[in-house]
Coordinates of C-alpha atoms in Angstrom, one line a residue:
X7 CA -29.7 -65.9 -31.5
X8 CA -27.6 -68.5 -32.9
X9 CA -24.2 -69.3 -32.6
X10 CA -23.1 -65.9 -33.7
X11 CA -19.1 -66.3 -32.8
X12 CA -18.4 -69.2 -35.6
X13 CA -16.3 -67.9 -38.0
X14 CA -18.3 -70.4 -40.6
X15 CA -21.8 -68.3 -40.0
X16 CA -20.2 -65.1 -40.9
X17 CA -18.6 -66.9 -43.8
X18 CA -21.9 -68.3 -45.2
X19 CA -24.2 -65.0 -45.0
X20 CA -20.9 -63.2 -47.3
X21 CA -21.6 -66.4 -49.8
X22 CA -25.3 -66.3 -49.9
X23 CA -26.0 -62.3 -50.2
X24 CA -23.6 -62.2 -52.5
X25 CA -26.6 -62.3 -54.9
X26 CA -28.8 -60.3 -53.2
X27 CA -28.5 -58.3 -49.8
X28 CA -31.2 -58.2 -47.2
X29 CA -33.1 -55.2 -47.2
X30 CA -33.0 -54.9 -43.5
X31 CA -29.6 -56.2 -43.6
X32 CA -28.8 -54.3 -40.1
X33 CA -32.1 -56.3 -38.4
X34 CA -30.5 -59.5 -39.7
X35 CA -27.1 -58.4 -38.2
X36 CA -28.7 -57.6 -34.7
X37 CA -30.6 -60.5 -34.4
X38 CA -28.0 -63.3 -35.9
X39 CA -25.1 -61.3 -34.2
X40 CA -26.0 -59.4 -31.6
X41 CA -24.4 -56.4 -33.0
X42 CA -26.8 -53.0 -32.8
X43 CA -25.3 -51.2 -35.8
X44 CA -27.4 -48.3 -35.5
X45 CA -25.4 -44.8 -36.0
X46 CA -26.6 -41.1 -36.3
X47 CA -25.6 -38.7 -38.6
X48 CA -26.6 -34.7 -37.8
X49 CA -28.9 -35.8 -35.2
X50 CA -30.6 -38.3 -36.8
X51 CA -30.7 -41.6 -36.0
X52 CA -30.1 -44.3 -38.9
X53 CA -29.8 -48.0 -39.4
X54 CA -25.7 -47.8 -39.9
X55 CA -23.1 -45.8 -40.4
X56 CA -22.4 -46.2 -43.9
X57 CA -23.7 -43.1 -46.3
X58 CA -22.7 -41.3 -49.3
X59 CA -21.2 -38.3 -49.6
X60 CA -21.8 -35.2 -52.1
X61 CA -21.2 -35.8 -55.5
X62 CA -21.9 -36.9 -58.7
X63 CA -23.4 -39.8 -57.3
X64 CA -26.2 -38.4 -55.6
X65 CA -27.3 -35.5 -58.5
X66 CA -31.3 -37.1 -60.0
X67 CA -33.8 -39.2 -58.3
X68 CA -33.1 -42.0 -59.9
X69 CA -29.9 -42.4 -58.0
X70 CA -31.8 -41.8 -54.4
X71 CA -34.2 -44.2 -55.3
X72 CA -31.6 -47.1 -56.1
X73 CA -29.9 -46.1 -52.9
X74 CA -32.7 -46.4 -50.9
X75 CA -34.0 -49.7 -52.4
X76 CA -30.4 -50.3 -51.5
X77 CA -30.8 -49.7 -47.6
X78 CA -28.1 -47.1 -47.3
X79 CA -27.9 -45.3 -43.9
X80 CA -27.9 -41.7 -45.5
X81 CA -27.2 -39.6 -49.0
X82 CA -25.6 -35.7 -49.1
X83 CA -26.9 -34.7 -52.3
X84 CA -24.3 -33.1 -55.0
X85 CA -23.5 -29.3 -53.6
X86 CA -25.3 -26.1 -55.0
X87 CA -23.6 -23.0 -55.6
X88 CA -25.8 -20.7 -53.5
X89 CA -27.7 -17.4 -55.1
X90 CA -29.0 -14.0 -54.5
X91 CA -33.2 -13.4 -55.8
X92 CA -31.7 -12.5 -59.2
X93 CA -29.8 -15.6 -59.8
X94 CA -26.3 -14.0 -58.7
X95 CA -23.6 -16.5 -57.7
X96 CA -20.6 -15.0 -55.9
X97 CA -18.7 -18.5 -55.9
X98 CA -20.3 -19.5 -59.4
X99 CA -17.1 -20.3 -60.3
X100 CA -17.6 -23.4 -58.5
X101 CA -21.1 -23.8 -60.7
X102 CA -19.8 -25.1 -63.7
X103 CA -19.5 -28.6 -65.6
X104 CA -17.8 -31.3 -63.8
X105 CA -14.8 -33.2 -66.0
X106 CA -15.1 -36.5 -65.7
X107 CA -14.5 -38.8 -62.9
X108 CA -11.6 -41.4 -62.8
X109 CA -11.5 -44.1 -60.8
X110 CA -7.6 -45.2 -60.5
X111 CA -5.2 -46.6 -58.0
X112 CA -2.9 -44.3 -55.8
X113 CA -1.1 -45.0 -52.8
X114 CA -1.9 -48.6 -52.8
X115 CA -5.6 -48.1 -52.3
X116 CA -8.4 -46.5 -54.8
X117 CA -9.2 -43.3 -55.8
X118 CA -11.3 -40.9 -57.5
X119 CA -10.1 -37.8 -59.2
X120 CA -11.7 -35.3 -60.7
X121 CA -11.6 -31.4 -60.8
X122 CA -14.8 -30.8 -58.4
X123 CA -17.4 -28.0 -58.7
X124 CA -20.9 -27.9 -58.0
X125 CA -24.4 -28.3 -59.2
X126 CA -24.4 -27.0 -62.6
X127 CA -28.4 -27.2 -63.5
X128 CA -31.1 -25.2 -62.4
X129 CA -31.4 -24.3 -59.1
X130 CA -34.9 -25.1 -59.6
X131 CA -34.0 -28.6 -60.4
X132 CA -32.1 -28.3 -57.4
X133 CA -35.4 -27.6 -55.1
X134 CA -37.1 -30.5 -57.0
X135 CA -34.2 -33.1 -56.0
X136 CA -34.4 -31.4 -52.1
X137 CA -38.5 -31.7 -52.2
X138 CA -37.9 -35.5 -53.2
X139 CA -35.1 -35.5 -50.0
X140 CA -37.4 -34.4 -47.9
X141 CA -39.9 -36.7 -48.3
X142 CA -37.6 -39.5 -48.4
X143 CA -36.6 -38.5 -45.3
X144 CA -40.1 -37.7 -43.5
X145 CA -41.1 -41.4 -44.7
X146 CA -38.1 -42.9 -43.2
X147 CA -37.2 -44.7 -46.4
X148 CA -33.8 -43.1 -46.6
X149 CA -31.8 -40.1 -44.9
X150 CA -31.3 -37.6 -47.8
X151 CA -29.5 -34.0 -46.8
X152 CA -28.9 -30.9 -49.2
X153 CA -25.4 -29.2 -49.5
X154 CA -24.7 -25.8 -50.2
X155 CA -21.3 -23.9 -50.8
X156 CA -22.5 -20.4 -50.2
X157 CA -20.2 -16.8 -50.4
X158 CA -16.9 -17.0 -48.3
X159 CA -15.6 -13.7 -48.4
X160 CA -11.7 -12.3 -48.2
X161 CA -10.7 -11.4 -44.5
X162 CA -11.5 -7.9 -45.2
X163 CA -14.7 -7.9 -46.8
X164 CA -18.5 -8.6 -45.7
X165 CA -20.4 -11.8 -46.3
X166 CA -22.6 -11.3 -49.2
X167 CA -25.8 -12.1 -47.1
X168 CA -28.2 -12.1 -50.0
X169 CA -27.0 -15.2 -51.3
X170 CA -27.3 -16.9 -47.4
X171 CA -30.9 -15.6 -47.3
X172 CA -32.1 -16.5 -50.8
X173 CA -30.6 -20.2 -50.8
X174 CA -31.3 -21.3 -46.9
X175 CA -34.9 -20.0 -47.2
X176 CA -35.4 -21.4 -50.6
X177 CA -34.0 -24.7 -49.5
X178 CA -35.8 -24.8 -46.0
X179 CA -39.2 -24.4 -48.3
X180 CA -38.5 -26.8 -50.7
X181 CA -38.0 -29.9 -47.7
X182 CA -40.8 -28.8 -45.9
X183 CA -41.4 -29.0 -42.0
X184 CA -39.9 -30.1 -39.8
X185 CA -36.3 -28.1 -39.9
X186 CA -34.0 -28.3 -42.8
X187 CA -31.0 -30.5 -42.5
X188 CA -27.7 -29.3 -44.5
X189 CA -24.3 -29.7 -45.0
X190 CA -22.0 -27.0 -45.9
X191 CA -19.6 -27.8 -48.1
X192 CA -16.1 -26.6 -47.9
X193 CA -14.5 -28.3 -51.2
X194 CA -11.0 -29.5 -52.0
X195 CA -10.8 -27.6 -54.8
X196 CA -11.3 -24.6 -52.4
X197 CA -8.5 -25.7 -50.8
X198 CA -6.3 -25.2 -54.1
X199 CA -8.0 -21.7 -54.4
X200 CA -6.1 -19.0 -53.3
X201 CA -9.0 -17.5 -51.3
X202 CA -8.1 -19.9 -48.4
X203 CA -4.4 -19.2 -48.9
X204 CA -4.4 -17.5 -44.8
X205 CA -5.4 -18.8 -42.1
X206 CA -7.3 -16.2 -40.5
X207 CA -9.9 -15.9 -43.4
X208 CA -10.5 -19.6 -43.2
X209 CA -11.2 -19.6 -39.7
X210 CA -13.2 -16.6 -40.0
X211 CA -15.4 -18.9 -42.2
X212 CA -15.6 -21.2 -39.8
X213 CA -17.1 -18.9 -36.7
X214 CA -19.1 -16.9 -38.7
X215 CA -21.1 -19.5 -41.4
X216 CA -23.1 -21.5 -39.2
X217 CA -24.8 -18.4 -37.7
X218 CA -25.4 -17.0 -41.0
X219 CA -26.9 -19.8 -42.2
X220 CA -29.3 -19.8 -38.8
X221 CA -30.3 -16.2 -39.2
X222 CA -32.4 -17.4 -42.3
X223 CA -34.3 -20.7 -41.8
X224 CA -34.7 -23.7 -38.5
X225 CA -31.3 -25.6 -39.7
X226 CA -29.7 -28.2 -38.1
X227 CA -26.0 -28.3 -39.8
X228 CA -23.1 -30.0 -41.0
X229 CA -19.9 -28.4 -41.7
X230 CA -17.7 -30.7 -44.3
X231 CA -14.6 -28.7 -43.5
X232 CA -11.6 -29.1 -46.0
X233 CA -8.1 -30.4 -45.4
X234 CA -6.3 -27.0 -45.4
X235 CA -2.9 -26.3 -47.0
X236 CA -1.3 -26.3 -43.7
X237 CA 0.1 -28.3 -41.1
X238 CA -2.1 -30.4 -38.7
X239 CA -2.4 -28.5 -35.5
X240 CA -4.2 -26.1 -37.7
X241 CA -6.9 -29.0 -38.8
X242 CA -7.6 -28.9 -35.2
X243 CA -7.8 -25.5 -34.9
X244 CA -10.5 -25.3 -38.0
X245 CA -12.6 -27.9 -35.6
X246 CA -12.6 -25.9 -33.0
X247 CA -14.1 -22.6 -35.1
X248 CA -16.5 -24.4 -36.3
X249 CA -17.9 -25.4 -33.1
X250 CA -20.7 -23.8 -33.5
X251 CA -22.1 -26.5 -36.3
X252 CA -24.1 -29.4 -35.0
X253 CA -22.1 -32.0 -37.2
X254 CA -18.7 -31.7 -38.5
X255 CA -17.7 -34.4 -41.8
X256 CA -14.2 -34.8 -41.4
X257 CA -12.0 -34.4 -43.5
X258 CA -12.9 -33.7 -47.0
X259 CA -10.3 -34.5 -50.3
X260 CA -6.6 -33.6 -50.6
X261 CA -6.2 -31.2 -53.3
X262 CA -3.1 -31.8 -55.8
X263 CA -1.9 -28.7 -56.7
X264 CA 0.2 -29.7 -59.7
X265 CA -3.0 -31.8 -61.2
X266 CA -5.1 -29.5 -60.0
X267 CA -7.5 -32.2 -59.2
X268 CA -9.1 -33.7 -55.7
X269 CA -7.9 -36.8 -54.6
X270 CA -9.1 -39.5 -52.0
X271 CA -7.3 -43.1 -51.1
X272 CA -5.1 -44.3 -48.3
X273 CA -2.8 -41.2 -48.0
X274 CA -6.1 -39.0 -47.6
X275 CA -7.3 -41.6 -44.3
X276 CA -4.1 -41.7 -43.3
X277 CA -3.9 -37.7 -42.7
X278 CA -7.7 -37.9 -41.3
X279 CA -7.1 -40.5 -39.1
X280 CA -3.6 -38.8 -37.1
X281 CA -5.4 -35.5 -36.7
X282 CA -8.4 -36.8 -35.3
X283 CA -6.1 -38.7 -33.0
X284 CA -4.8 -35.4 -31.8
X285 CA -8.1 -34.5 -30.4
X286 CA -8.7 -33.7 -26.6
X287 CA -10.9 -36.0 -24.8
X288 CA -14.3 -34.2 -24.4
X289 CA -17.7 -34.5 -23.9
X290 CA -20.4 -36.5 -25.6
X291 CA -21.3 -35.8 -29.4
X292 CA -24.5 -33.1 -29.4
X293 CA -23.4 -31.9 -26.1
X294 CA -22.9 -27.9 -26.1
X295 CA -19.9 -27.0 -27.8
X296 CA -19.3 -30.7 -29.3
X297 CA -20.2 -31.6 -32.5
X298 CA -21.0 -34.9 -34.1
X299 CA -18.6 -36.3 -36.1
X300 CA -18.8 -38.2 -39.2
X301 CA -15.7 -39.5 -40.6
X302 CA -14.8 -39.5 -44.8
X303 CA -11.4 -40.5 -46.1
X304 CA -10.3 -43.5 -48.0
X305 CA -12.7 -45.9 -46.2
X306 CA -12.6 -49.4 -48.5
X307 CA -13.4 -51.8 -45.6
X308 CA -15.5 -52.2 -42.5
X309 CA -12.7 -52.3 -40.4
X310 CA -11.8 -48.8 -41.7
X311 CA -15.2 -47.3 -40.9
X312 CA -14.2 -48.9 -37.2
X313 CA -10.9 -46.7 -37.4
X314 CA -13.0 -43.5 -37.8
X315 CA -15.5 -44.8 -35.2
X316 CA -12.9 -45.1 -32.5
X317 CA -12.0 -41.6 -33.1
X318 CA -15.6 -40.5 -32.7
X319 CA -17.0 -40.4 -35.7
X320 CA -20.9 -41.8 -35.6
X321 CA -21.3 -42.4 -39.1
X322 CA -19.0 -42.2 -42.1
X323 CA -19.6 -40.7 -46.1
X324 CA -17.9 -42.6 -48.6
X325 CA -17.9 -41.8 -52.3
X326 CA -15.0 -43.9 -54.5
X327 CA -15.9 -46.9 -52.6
X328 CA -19.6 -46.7 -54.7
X329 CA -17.7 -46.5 -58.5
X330 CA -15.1 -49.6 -58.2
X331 CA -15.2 -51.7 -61.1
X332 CA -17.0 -54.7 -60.8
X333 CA -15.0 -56.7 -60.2
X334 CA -13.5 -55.8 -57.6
X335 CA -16.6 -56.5 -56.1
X336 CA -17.3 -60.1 -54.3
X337 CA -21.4 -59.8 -54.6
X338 CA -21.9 -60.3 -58.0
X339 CA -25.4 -58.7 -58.7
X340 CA -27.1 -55.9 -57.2
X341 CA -26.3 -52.0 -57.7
X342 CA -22.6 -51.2 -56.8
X343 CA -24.3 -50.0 -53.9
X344 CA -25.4 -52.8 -52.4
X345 CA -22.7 -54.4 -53.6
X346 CA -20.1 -51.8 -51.5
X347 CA -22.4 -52.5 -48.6
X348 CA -22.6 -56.4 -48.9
X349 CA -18.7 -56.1 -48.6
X350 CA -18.7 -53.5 -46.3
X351 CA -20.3 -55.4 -43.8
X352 CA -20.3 -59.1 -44.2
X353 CA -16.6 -59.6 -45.5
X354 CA -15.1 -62.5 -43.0
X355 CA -12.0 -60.5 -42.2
X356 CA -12.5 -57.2 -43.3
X357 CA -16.1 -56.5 -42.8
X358 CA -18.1 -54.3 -39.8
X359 CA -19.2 -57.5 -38.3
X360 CA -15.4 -59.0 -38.0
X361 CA -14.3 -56.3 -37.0
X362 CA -16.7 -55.5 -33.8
X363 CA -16.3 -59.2 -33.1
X364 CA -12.2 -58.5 -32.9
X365 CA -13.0 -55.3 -31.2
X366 CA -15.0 -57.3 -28.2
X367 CA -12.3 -59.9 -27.8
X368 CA -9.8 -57.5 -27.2
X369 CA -12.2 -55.9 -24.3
X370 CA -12.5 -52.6 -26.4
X371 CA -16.3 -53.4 -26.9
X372 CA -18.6 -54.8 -24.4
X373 CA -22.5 -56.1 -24.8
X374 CA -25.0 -54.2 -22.8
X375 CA -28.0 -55.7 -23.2
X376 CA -26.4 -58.8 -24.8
X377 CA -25.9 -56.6 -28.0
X378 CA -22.4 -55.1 -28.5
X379 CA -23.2 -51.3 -30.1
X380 CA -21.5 -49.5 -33.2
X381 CA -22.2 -46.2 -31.3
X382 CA -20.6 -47.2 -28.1
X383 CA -17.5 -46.9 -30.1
X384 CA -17.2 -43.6 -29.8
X385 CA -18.3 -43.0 -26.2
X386 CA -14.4 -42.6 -25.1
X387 CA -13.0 -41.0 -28.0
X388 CA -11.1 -37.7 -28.2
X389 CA -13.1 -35.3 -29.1
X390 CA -12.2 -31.3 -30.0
X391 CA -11.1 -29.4 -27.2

């Protein structure tokens, strides 16, 4: 290894991938470094923590193939509205044609708003792009995960199990052995809905989806649970219901009521970042009881993707980061992915490997092994109670 604590090292890989980042970039980073920056996301264990989360970035192949030339850690592919055998959508009100995205400034930082619904094609089309995850994922060249938002019923009505059966099964088919991996989506725009106007309901949702979902295929799952209209004791108490999820993606998009559109930026991390420092200290991610976490919220630098990771979060999912104009961009070819990454991670003062550096001269990070560990992060965090 060479001298990996000179400020002028760090400074000179930023320059020189500028044009082009290393495929293996996080092979480069362990070796020149000493920094393992290996993460895990739903049980899986991937190269880092950076992935992309549902949306209309991650809808064709086209997109999954750029991002895995790329070398991102992991994709969530745009949400489906689940289905009964004769095409019956309880929440196809969600299933309709997105407006457009706009990328824009708010609260200092960079957002993207838009009035979110789901997969609007086929759901054939939709087994096609989850065939194409699956191999992806079985060959290792990228981490690729469906996402459903399936029936969530008012307090005093049943879950319309059709729908759960048709869609898992269909879905677990389609990727192929061994089990499926998926994330259920709980939207923003859900959030404006006034089906989660009460508490109870929501929570309801919360106990009773995951086993629902596991009555019908070999799942292993991810619940991306919502920032509610309430206060945030009552974020905590959502964790807690949904315990019985393998991975929770916290928290998704505030909602603005008034707009009526789903927003991201600093005010949305900001939120994320105080309730998960409410947490109780707990036991290990994976352990009974304790979900993974992976953190999503206004993440525009590496250092913020270390904020999440000292709350416990293993991996993060970062959408308006991706669709930044150019410019604002220091690489200056490459897909905006790679370019998001190449800042992500290489910036001199703001990237992942400053940050860890920072992070072992203050004595929050020690090397084991000689390497210092992205995942040891998270070893002491709070976790839900």
């Amino acid at each position: 290894m060479r001298n990996s604590d000179s400020p002028a090292l760090l400074s000179s890989d930023f320059e020189r991938f500028k044009r082009e980042l290393p495929r293996d970039f996080p092979a480069h980073v362990r070796e020149t470094y000493g920094i393992d920056l290996s993460a895990r996301y739903l049980g899986e264990t991937i190269p880092h923590p950076i992935g992309k989360g549902s949306g209309q970035l991650s809808l064709n192949e086209s997109q999954l193939e750029v991002d895995a030339q790329a070398g991102l850690g992991f994709v969530v592919l745009k949400t489906v509205i689940a289905q009964d055998s004769a095409g019956v959508q309880s929440m196809g009100a969600w299933a309709i044609h997105e407006a457009k995205m706009k990328v824009e400034r708010r609260g200092g930082g960079w957002t993207v708003t838009w009035k979110g619904r789901g997969w609007d094609r086929s759901f054939d089309e939709y087994l096609a792009l989850t065939r194409m995850a699956g191999d992806l994922t079985r060959a290792r060249h990228l981490l690729v995960v469906p996402s459903v938002k399936y029936h969530l019923p008012r307090l005093d009505e049943p879950f319309k199990d059709a729908e759960y059966a048709f869609t898992t099964r269909a879905l677990a088919a389609a990727w192929g052995e061994p089990l499926l991996l998926l994330e259920k989506d709980f939207s923003p725009t859900l959030a404006g809905d006034a089906l989660a106007g009460q508490q109870a309901q929501i929570l309801r949702w919360l106990r009773e989806v995951p086993t629902r979902i596991r009555a019908q295929a070999a799942v292993r799952l991810a619940m991306k649970i919502m920032n509610a209209r309430f206060d945030d004791a009552f974020q905590i108490e959502m964790m807690r219901a949904a315990a019985g999820a393998d991975a929770l993606v916290v928290f998704n998009r505030l909602f603005d009521p008034k707009q009526g559109v789903a927003y991201g930026g600093p005010e949305l991390s900001e939120r994320n970042l105080r309730v998960l420092d409410q947490l109780t200290p707990g036991g290990s991610p994976g352990s009974p009881g304790v979900p993974e976490l992976s953190g999503t919220g206004g993440i525009s630098s590496g250092r913020d993707i270390l904020e999440y990771a000292r709350r416990g979060c293993e991996s993060v999912q970062l959408h308006t980061f991706f669709q930044l104009p150019l410019e604002e961009y220091a690489a200056t070819d490459g897909s905006r992915t790679q370019r998001a990454m190449h800042q992500l991670v290489f910036h001199p003062t703001t990237g992942l490997i400053a940050g860890i550096r920072d992070l072992e001269t203050q004595g929050v990070l020690e090397r084991r092994g000689g390497e210092l560990r992205f995942l040891d992060l998270g070893a002491d965090a709070h976790r839900p109670g």
